[in-house]
PDB file of C-alpha atoms in Angstrom:
ATOM      1  CA  UNK A   1       0.000   0.000   0.000  1.00 50.00           C
ATOM      2  CA  UNK A   2       1.414   3.381  -0.955  1.00 52.00           C
ATOM      3  CA  UNK A   3       1.275   6.406   1.286  1.00 50.00           C
ATOM      4  CA  UNK A   4      -1.245   7.934  -1.108  1.00 54.00           C
ATOM      5  CA  UNK A   5      -3.526   4.913  -0.731  1.00 52.00           C
ATOM      6  CA  UNK A   6      -3.499   5.239   3.063  1.00 51.00           C
ATOM      7  CA  UNK A   7      -4.635   8.874   2.992  1.00 60.00           C
ATOM      8  CA  UNK A   8      -8.389   9.022   3.283  1.00 69.00           C
ATOM      9  CA  UNK A   9     -10.208  11.677   1.308  1.00 71.00           C
ATOM     10  CA  UNK A  10     -12.504  13.965   3.214  1.00 64.00           C
ATOM     11  CA  UNK A  11     -16.153  13.152   2.567  1.00 69.00           C
ATOM     12  CA  UNK A  12     -17.828  15.359  -0.002  1.00 72.00           C
ATOM     13  CA  UNK A  13     -19.778  18.213   1.508  1.00 75.00           C
ATOM     14  CA  UNK A  14     -23.537  17.778   1.511  1.00 78.00           C
ATOM     15  CA  UNK A  15     -24.829  20.601  -0.751  1.00 76.00           C
ATOM     16  CA  UNK A  16     -27.864  20.905   1.504  1.00 82.00           C
ATOM     17  CA  UNK A  17     -25.703  21.831   4.505  1.00 87.00           C
ATOM     18  CA  UNK A  18     -25.910  25.583   4.808  1.00 94.00           C
ATOM     19  CA  UNK A  19     -24.474  28.049   7.347  1.00 94.00           C
ATOM     20  CA  UNK A  20     -26.363  29.806  10.130  1.00 95.00           C
ATOM     21  CA  UNK A  21     -27.024  33.340   8.878  1.00 96.00           C
ATOM     22  CA  UNK A  22     -29.527  34.391  11.541  1.00 95.00           C
ATOM     23  CA  UNK A  23     -27.090  36.859  13.126  1.00 96.00           C
ATOM     24  CA  UNK A  24     -26.178  38.719   9.942  1.00 97.00           C
ATOM     25  CA  UNK A  25     -27.436  42.223   9.200  1.00 98.00           C
ATOM     26  CA  UNK A  26     -29.101  42.489   5.796  1.00 98.00           C
ATOM     27  CA  UNK A  27     -29.209  45.788   3.930  1.00 97.00           C
ATOM     28  CA  UNK A  28     -31.629  46.347   1.052  1.00 97.00           C
ATOM     29  CA  UNK A  29     -30.680  49.060  -1.423  1.00 96.00           C
ATOM     30  CA  UNK A  30     -33.850  50.171  -3.139  1.00 91.00           C
ATOM     31  CA  UNK A  31     -35.747  49.113  -0.048  1.00 86.00           C
ATOM     32  CA  UNK A  32     -38.517  51.627  -0.666  1.00 87.00           C
ATOM     33  CA  UNK A  33     -39.491  50.003  -4.000  1.00 90.00           C
ATOM     34  CA  UNK A  34     -41.946  47.118  -4.204  1.00 92.00           C
ATOM     35  CA  UNK A  35     -39.393  44.319  -4.519  1.00 94.00           C
ATOM     36  CA  UNK A  36     -37.045  45.752  -1.916  1.00 95.00           C
ATOM     37  CA  UNK A  37     -39.837  46.389   0.564  1.00 94.00           C
ATOM     38  CA  UNK A  38     -41.163  42.888   0.060  1.00 96.00           C
ATOM     39  CA  UNK A  39     -37.800  41.235   0.663  1.00 96.00           C
ATOM     40  CA  UNK A  40     -37.108  43.441   3.672  1.00 97.00           C
ATOM     41  CA  UNK A  41     -40.497  42.585   5.151  1.00 96.00           C
ATOM     42  CA  UNK A  42     -40.132  38.821   4.663  1.00 97.00           C
ATOM     43  CA  UNK A  43     -36.604  38.650   6.044  1.00 97.00           C
ATOM     44  CA  UNK A  44     -37.442  40.828   9.049  1.00 97.00           C
ATOM     45  CA  UNK A  45     -40.586  38.814   9.698  1.00 96.00           C
ATOM     46  CA  UNK A  46     -38.370  35.708   9.746  1.00 96.00           C
ATOM     47  CA  UNK A  47     -36.205  37.295  12.452  1.00 96.00           C
ATOM     48  CA  UNK A  48     -33.388  38.801  10.362  1.00 97.00           C
ATOM     49  CA  UNK A  49     -32.026  42.242  11.253  1.00 97.00           C
ATOM     50  CA  UNK A  50     -32.825  44.419   8.216  1.00 97.00           C
ATOM     51  CA  UNK A  51     -31.870  47.948   7.176  1.00 97.00           C
ATOM     52  CA  UNK A  52     -33.481  49.438   4.094  1.00 96.00           C
ATOM     53  CA  UNK A  53     -31.632  52.061   2.092  1.00 95.00           C
ATOM     54  CA  UNK A  54     -32.792  54.930  -0.066  1.00 93.00           C
ATOM     55  CA  UNK A  55     -31.271  58.073  -1.533  1.00 91.00           C
ATOM     56  CA  UNK A  56     -33.184  59.957   1.183  1.00 91.00           C
ATOM     57  CA  UNK A  57     -32.843  58.762   4.780  1.00 92.00           C
ATOM     58  CA  UNK A  58     -36.275  60.155   5.694  1.00 92.00           C
ATOM     59  CA  UNK A  59     -37.961  58.165   2.945  1.00 93.00           C
ATOM     60  CA  UNK A  60     -36.161  55.003   4.045  1.00 95.00           C
ATOM     61  CA  UNK A  61     -37.164  55.497   7.681  1.00 94.00           C
ATOM     62  CA  UNK A  62     -40.774  56.140   6.720  1.00 94.00           C
ATOM     63  CA  UNK A  63     -40.874  52.865   4.770  1.00 94.00           C
ATOM     64  CA  UNK A  64     -39.157  51.044   7.648  1.00 95.00           C
ATOM     65  CA  UNK A  65     -41.750  52.321  10.127  1.00 95.00           C
ATOM     66  CA  UNK A  66     -44.520  50.979   7.893  1.00 94.00           C
ATOM     67  CA  UNK A  67     -42.872  47.548   7.655  1.00 95.00           C
ATOM     68  CA  UNK A  68     -42.260  47.148  11.395  1.00 94.00           C
ATOM     69  CA  UNK A  69     -40.510  43.989  12.691  1.00 95.00           C
ATOM     70  CA  UNK A  70     -37.511  46.081  13.769  1.00 95.00           C
ATOM     71  CA  UNK A  71     -36.648  47.247  10.241  1.00 96.00           C
ATOM     72  CA  UNK A  72     -34.508  50.385  10.184  1.00 96.00           C
ATOM     73  CA  UNK A  73     -34.145  52.963   7.426  1.00 96.00           C
ATOM     74  CA  UNK A  74     -31.014  54.816   6.346  1.00 96.00           C
ATOM     75  CA  UNK A  75     -29.435  56.638   3.439  1.00 96.00           C
ATOM     76  CA  UNK A  76     -27.894  54.173   0.963  1.00 96.00           C
ATOM     77  CA  UNK A  77     -24.274  54.680   2.044  1.00 96.00           C
ATOM     78  CA  UNK A  78     -25.062  54.155   5.724  1.00 96.00           C
ATOM     79  CA  UNK A  79     -27.188  51.131   4.887  1.00 97.00           C
ATOM     80  CA  UNK A  80     -24.255  49.587   2.998  1.00 97.00           C
ATOM     81  CA  UNK A  81     -21.749  50.360   5.754  1.00 96.00           C
ATOM     82  CA  UNK A  82     -23.858  48.838   8.535  1.00 97.00           C
ATOM     83  CA  UNK A  83     -24.819  45.632   6.713  1.00 97.00           C
ATOM     84  CA  UNK A  84     -23.067  42.272   6.380  1.00 97.00           C
ATOM     85  CA  UNK A  85     -25.064  41.321   3.272  1.00 98.00           C
ATOM     86  CA  UNK A  86     -26.406  43.934   0.866  1.00 98.00           C
ATOM     87  CA  UNK A  87     -29.282  43.119  -1.503  1.00 98.00           C
ATOM     88  CA  UNK A  88     -29.436  45.354  -4.584  1.00 97.00           C
ATOM     89  CA  UNK A  89     -33.073  45.921  -5.546  1.00 96.00           C
ATOM     90  CA  UNK A  90     -32.847  49.271  -7.327  1.00 95.00           C
ATOM     91  CA  UNK A  91     -34.487  49.998 -10.707  1.00 95.00           C
ATOM     92  CA  UNK A  92     -32.394  48.873 -13.684  1.00 95.00           C
ATOM     93  CA  UNK A  93     -31.988  52.380 -15.038  1.00 94.00           C
ATOM     94  CA  UNK A  94     -30.282  53.469 -11.809  1.00 94.00           C
ATOM     95  CA  UNK A  95     -28.340  50.246 -11.212  1.00 96.00           C
ATOM     96  CA  UNK A  96     -24.916  51.228 -12.516  1.00 96.00           C
ATOM     97  CA  UNK A  97     -24.857  54.741 -11.078  1.00 96.00           C
ATOM     98  CA  UNK A  98     -26.010  53.567  -7.637  1.00 96.00           C
ATOM     99  CA  UNK A  99     -23.375  50.852  -7.346  1.00 97.00           C
ATOM    100  CA  UNK A 100     -20.598  53.070  -8.669  1.00 96.00           C
ATOM    101  CA  UNK A 101     -21.387  55.664  -6.008  1.00 96.00           C
ATOM    102  CA  UNK A 102     -21.241  53.023  -3.240  1.00 97.00           C
ATOM    103  CA  UNK A 103     -18.059  51.212  -4.285  1.00 97.00           C
ATOM    104  CA  UNK A 104     -16.204  52.165  -1.104  1.00 97.00           C
ATOM    105  CA  UNK A 105     -19.074  51.363   1.266  1.00 97.00           C
ATOM    106  CA  UNK A 106     -19.643  47.977  -0.432  1.00 98.00           C
ATOM    107  CA  UNK A 107     -15.974  46.985  -0.359  1.00 97.00           C
ATOM    108  CA  UNK A 108     -15.579  43.589   1.302  1.00 96.00           C
ATOM    109  CA  UNK A 109     -19.337  43.077   1.511  1.00 97.00           C
ATOM    110  CA  UNK A 110     -21.367  40.167   0.185  1.00 98.00           C
ATOM    111  CA  UNK A 111     -23.584  41.782  -2.451  1.00 98.00           C
ATOM    112  CA  UNK A 112     -26.714  40.046  -3.768  1.00 98.00           C
ATOM    113  CA  UNK A 113     -27.954  41.504  -7.045  1.00 98.00           C
ATOM    114  CA  UNK A 114     -31.627  40.817  -7.814  1.00 97.00           C
ATOM    115  CA  UNK A 115     -32.117  43.379 -10.582  1.00 97.00           C
ATOM    116  CA  UNK A 116     -33.799  42.311 -13.825  1.00 96.00           C
ATOM    117  CA  UNK A 117     -32.893  44.389 -16.908  1.00 96.00           C
ATOM    118  CA  UNK A 118     -36.213  44.563 -18.739  1.00 95.00           C
ATOM    119  CA  UNK A 119     -37.868  46.665 -21.403  1.00 94.00           C
ATOM    120  CA  UNK A 120     -41.577  47.049 -22.059  1.00 94.00           C
ATOM    121  CA  UNK A 121     -43.551  47.737 -25.224  1.00 95.00           C
ATOM    122  CA  UNK A 122     -47.012  46.941 -26.628  1.00 94.00           C
ATOM    123  CA  UNK A 123     -46.101  43.256 -26.788  1.00 93.00           C
ATOM    124  CA  UNK A 124     -45.182  43.149 -23.103  1.00 91.00           C
ATOM    125  CA  UNK A 125     -41.948  42.659 -21.196  1.00 93.00           C
ATOM    126  CA  UNK A 126     -38.701  41.655 -22.873  1.00 94.00           C
ATOM    127  CA  UNK A 127     -35.154  41.084 -21.666  1.00 95.00           C
ATOM    128  CA  UNK A 128     -32.361  43.600 -22.135  1.00 94.00           C
ATOM    129  CA  UNK A 129     -28.743  42.460 -22.318  1.00 93.00           C
ATOM    130  CA  UNK A 130     -26.265  44.779 -20.606  1.00 95.00           C
ATOM    131  CA  UNK A 131     -22.843  45.291 -22.131  1.00 95.00           C
ATOM    132  CA  UNK A 132     -21.304  43.210 -19.327  1.00 97.00           C
ATOM    133  CA  UNK A 133     -23.762  40.366 -20.016  1.00 96.00           C
ATOM    134  CA  UNK A 134     -26.139  40.788 -17.071  1.00 97.00           C
ATOM    135  CA  UNK A 135     -26.968  43.087 -14.183  1.00 97.00           C
ATOM    136  CA  UNK A 136     -24.987  40.824 -11.856  1.00 98.00           C
ATOM    137  CA  UNK A 137     -21.916  40.948 -14.090  1.00 98.00           C
ATOM    138  CA  UNK A 138     -22.236  44.720 -14.297  1.00 98.00           C
ATOM    139  CA  UNK A 139     -22.277  44.782 -10.494  1.00 98.00           C
ATOM    140  CA  UNK A 140     -19.168  42.601 -10.354  1.00 98.00           C
ATOM    141  CA  UNK A 141     -17.377  44.900 -12.799  1.00 98.00           C
ATOM    142  CA  UNK A 142     -18.314  48.013 -10.817  1.00 98.00           C
ATOM    143  CA  UNK A 143     -17.544  46.457  -7.417  1.00 98.00           C
ATOM    144  CA  UNK A 144     -14.162  44.727  -7.787  1.00 97.00           C
ATOM    145  CA  UNK A 145     -13.633  44.633  -4.009  1.00 97.00           C
ATOM    146  CA  UNK A 146     -17.041  43.133  -3.225  1.00 98.00           C
ATOM    147  CA  UNK A 147     -18.240  39.507  -3.333  1.00 98.00           C
ATOM    148  CA  UNK A 148     -21.052  39.667  -5.877  1.00 98.00           C
ATOM    149  CA  UNK A 149     -23.760  37.038  -6.173  1.00 98.00           C
ATOM    150  CA  UNK A 150     -27.149  37.000  -7.911  1.00 98.00           C
ATOM    151  CA  UNK A 151     -30.472  35.818  -6.454  1.00 98.00           C
ATOM    152  CA  UNK A 152     -34.118  36.684  -5.641  1.00 97.00           C
ATOM    153  CA  UNK A 153     -35.053  37.483  -9.267  1.00 97.00           C
ATOM    154  CA  UNK A 154     -38.305  35.534  -9.627  1.00 96.00           C
ATOM    155  CA  UNK A 155     -40.312  36.663  -6.621  1.00 96.00           C
ATOM    156  CA  UNK A 156     -43.717  38.292  -6.687  1.00 94.00           C
ATOM    157  CA  UNK A 157     -43.600  41.662  -4.945  1.00 94.00           C
ATOM    158  CA  UNK A 158     -47.342  41.334  -4.343  1.00 94.00           C
ATOM    159  CA  UNK A 159     -46.953  38.082  -2.409  1.00 95.00           C
ATOM    160  CA  UNK A 160     -43.865  39.299  -0.559  1.00 96.00           C
ATOM    161  CA  UNK A 161     -45.703  42.321   0.790  1.00 95.00           C
ATOM    162  CA  UNK A 162     -48.979  40.568   1.656  1.00 95.00           C
ATOM    163  CA  UNK A 163     -49.058  39.901   5.431  1.00 95.00           C
ATOM    164  CA  UNK A 164     -51.827  37.335   4.936  1.00 96.00           C
ATOM    165  CA  UNK A 165     -49.470  35.096   2.929  1.00 95.00           C
ATOM    166  CA  UNK A 166     -47.709  32.817   5.409  1.00 95.00           C
ATOM    167  CA  UNK A 167     -45.343  31.060   2.978  1.00 95.00           C
ATOM    168  CA  UNK A 168     -43.739  31.991  -0.339  1.00 95.00           C
ATOM    169  CA  UNK A 169     -43.885  28.818  -2.426  1.00 95.00           C
ATOM    170  CA  UNK A 170     -40.818  29.154  -4.642  1.00 96.00           C
ATOM    171  CA  UNK A 171     -37.169  28.317  -5.204  1.00 97.00           C
ATOM    172  CA  UNK A 172     -34.497  31.015  -5.476  1.00 98.00           C
ATOM    173  CA  UNK A 173     -31.800  30.522  -8.094  1.00 98.00           C
ATOM    174  CA  UNK A 174     -28.460  31.602  -6.592  1.00 98.00           C
ATOM    175  CA  UNK A 175     -25.399  32.342  -8.737  1.00 98.00           C
ATOM    176  CA  UNK A 176     -21.860  33.303  -7.820  1.00 98.00           C
ATOM    177  CA  UNK A 177     -18.171  32.557  -8.128  1.00 97.00           C
ATOM    178  CA  UNK A 178     -17.459  31.363  -4.568  1.00 96.00           C
ATOM    179  CA  UNK A 179     -19.425  28.476  -3.123  1.00 96.00           C
ATOM    180  CA  UNK A 180     -19.154  29.765   0.449  1.00 96.00           C
ATOM    181  CA  UNK A 181     -20.863  32.986  -0.657  1.00 97.00           C
ATOM    182  CA  UNK A 182     -23.651  31.250  -2.551  1.00 98.00           C
ATOM    183  CA  UNK A 183     -24.184  28.991   0.481  1.00 97.00           C
ATOM    184  CA  UNK A 184     -24.803  32.097   2.608  1.00 98.00           C
ATOM    185  CA  UNK A 185     -27.313  33.472   0.108  1.00 98.00           C
ATOM    186  CA  UNK A 186     -29.072  30.100  -0.149  1.00 98.00           C
ATOM    187  CA  UNK A 187     -29.315  30.006   3.625  1.00 98.00           C
ATOM    188  CA  UNK A 188     -30.711  33.540   3.665  1.00 98.00           C
ATOM    189  CA  UNK A 189     -33.413  32.551   1.170  1.00 98.00           C
ATOM    190  CA  UNK A 190     -34.234  29.551   3.327  1.00 97.00           C
ATOM    191  CA  UNK A 191     -34.998  31.820   6.273  1.00 97.00           C
ATOM    192  CA  UNK A 192     -38.255  32.781   4.533  1.00 97.00           C
ATOM    193  CA  UNK A 193     -40.946  30.103   5.080  1.00 97.00           C
ATOM    194  CA  UNK A 194     -41.692  28.146   1.896  1.00 96.00           C
ATOM    195  CA  UNK A 195     -38.617  29.432   0.097  1.00 97.00           C
ATOM    196  CA  UNK A 196     -35.483  27.475  -0.815  1.00 97.00           C
ATOM    197  CA  UNK A 197     -32.171  28.621  -2.253  1.00 97.00           C
ATOM    198  CA  UNK A 198     -30.725  26.489  -5.084  1.00 97.00           C
ATOM    199  CA  UNK A 199     -27.218  26.907  -6.502  1.00 97.00           C
ATOM    200  CA  UNK A 200     -27.564  27.683 -10.215  1.00 97.00           C
ATOM    201  CA  UNK A 201     -24.066  28.320 -11.511  1.00 97.00           C
ATOM    202  CA  UNK A 202     -21.572  31.136 -11.946  1.00 97.00           C
ATOM    203  CA  UNK A 203     -22.299  34.767 -12.707  1.00 97.00           C
ATOM    204  CA  UNK A 204     -21.767  34.216 -16.424  1.00 97.00           C
ATOM    205  CA  UNK A 205     -25.100  32.367 -16.342  1.00 97.00           C
ATOM    206  CA  UNK A 206     -26.984  35.237 -14.714  1.00 97.00           C
ATOM    207  CA  UNK A 207     -28.415  36.690 -17.933  1.00 97.00           C
ATOM    208  CA  UNK A 208     -30.853  33.862 -18.603  1.00 96.00           C
ATOM    209  CA  UNK A 209     -31.944  33.835 -14.949  1.00 97.00           C
ATOM    210  CA  UNK A 210     -32.627  37.586 -15.027  1.00 97.00           C
ATOM    211  CA  UNK A 211     -34.320  37.289 -18.434  1.00 97.00           C
ATOM    212  CA  UNK A 212     -36.747  34.598 -17.288  1.00 96.00           C
ATOM    213  CA  UNK A 213     -38.661  37.260 -15.400  1.00 96.00           C
ATOM    214  CA  UNK A 214     -40.046  38.484 -18.734  1.00 96.00           C
ATOM    215  CA  UNK A 215     -41.574  35.032 -19.234  1.00 96.00           C
ATOM    216  CA  UNK A 216     -43.019  35.005 -15.722  1.00 96.00           C
ATOM    217  CA  UNK A 217     -44.634  38.390 -16.334  1.00 95.00           C
ATOM    218  CA  UNK A 218     -46.340  36.873 -19.396  1.00 95.00           C
ATOM    219  CA  UNK A 219     -47.474  33.875 -17.335  1.00 95.00           C
ATOM    220  CA  UNK A 220     -48.866  36.119 -14.626  1.00 95.00           C
ATOM    221  CA  UNK A 221     -50.756  38.319 -17.070  1.00 94.00           C
ATOM    222  CA  UNK A 222     -52.269  35.370 -18.905  1.00 95.00           C
ATOM    223  CA  UNK A 223     -53.325  33.414 -15.827  1.00 97.00           C
ATOM    224  CA  UNK A 224     -53.791  36.311 -13.389  1.00 96.00           C
ATOM    225  CA  UNK A 225     -51.285  34.642 -11.085  1.00 95.00           C
ATOM    226  CA  UNK A 226     -48.134  35.373  -9.079  1.00 95.00           C
ATOM    227  CA  UNK A 227     -45.985  32.617 -10.544  1.00 92.00           C
ATOM    228  CA  UNK A 228     -42.676  31.490  -9.086  1.00 93.00           C
ATOM    229  CA  UNK A 229     -40.286  28.633  -9.865  1.00 95.00           C
ATOM    230  CA  UNK A 230     -39.621  25.182  -8.452  1.00 96.00           C
ATOM    231  CA  UNK A 231     -36.593  23.069  -9.386  1.00 95.00           C
ATOM    232  CA  UNK A 232     -37.469  19.346  -9.410  1.00 95.00           C
ATOM    233  CA  UNK A 233     -35.384  16.363  -8.256  1.00 94.00           C
ATOM    234  CA  UNK A 234     -33.112  18.468  -6.014  1.00 92.00           C
TER     235      UNK A 234
END
């Protein structure tokens, strides 16, 4: 028996084993918009410490007071500084400028981009393709000192904000370059009852995940629904 034969390999990590993220502070940039408010509400309701950010601190605090559950409001830069994880939920047309202005405050932070670059015309919603390939890749290019991931694209803002809805029945596709970071984001998604985070590849695959929202909008309009996604056999 060679020395190599006698060395036992460590068992493969169970992909369903996720870290405890309950003590992390979550910031939501764009937290006064429908998607940001909904995510902030659900995470805070699940016991997460949440700070919502806006260009105006007063507007952020007003939204936080409406949400309750200990949510705080702050100007975007302060929100970024005080948070361990920062969810980017700003409108697409302000995405690049917002992130560029917060490069210093987001340095070293785990950033979760959930922005969907979409256009709308008489035929409905359609996907836009940023020069970098996706909103998440644009974020990574603008934030070289941050750990950028992508997630929370396919959620209904209506369901997120409805206090009568106990569970959000959906999976969250999570993308990123570092498995430890995507594990954290998956675990954060799993804090919301009914929701599950599923690893879905590297950031180069973010475009099709962001684009799928245009299809879901068509589904929702046709069936008057609030459709989400489920990944089978996982």
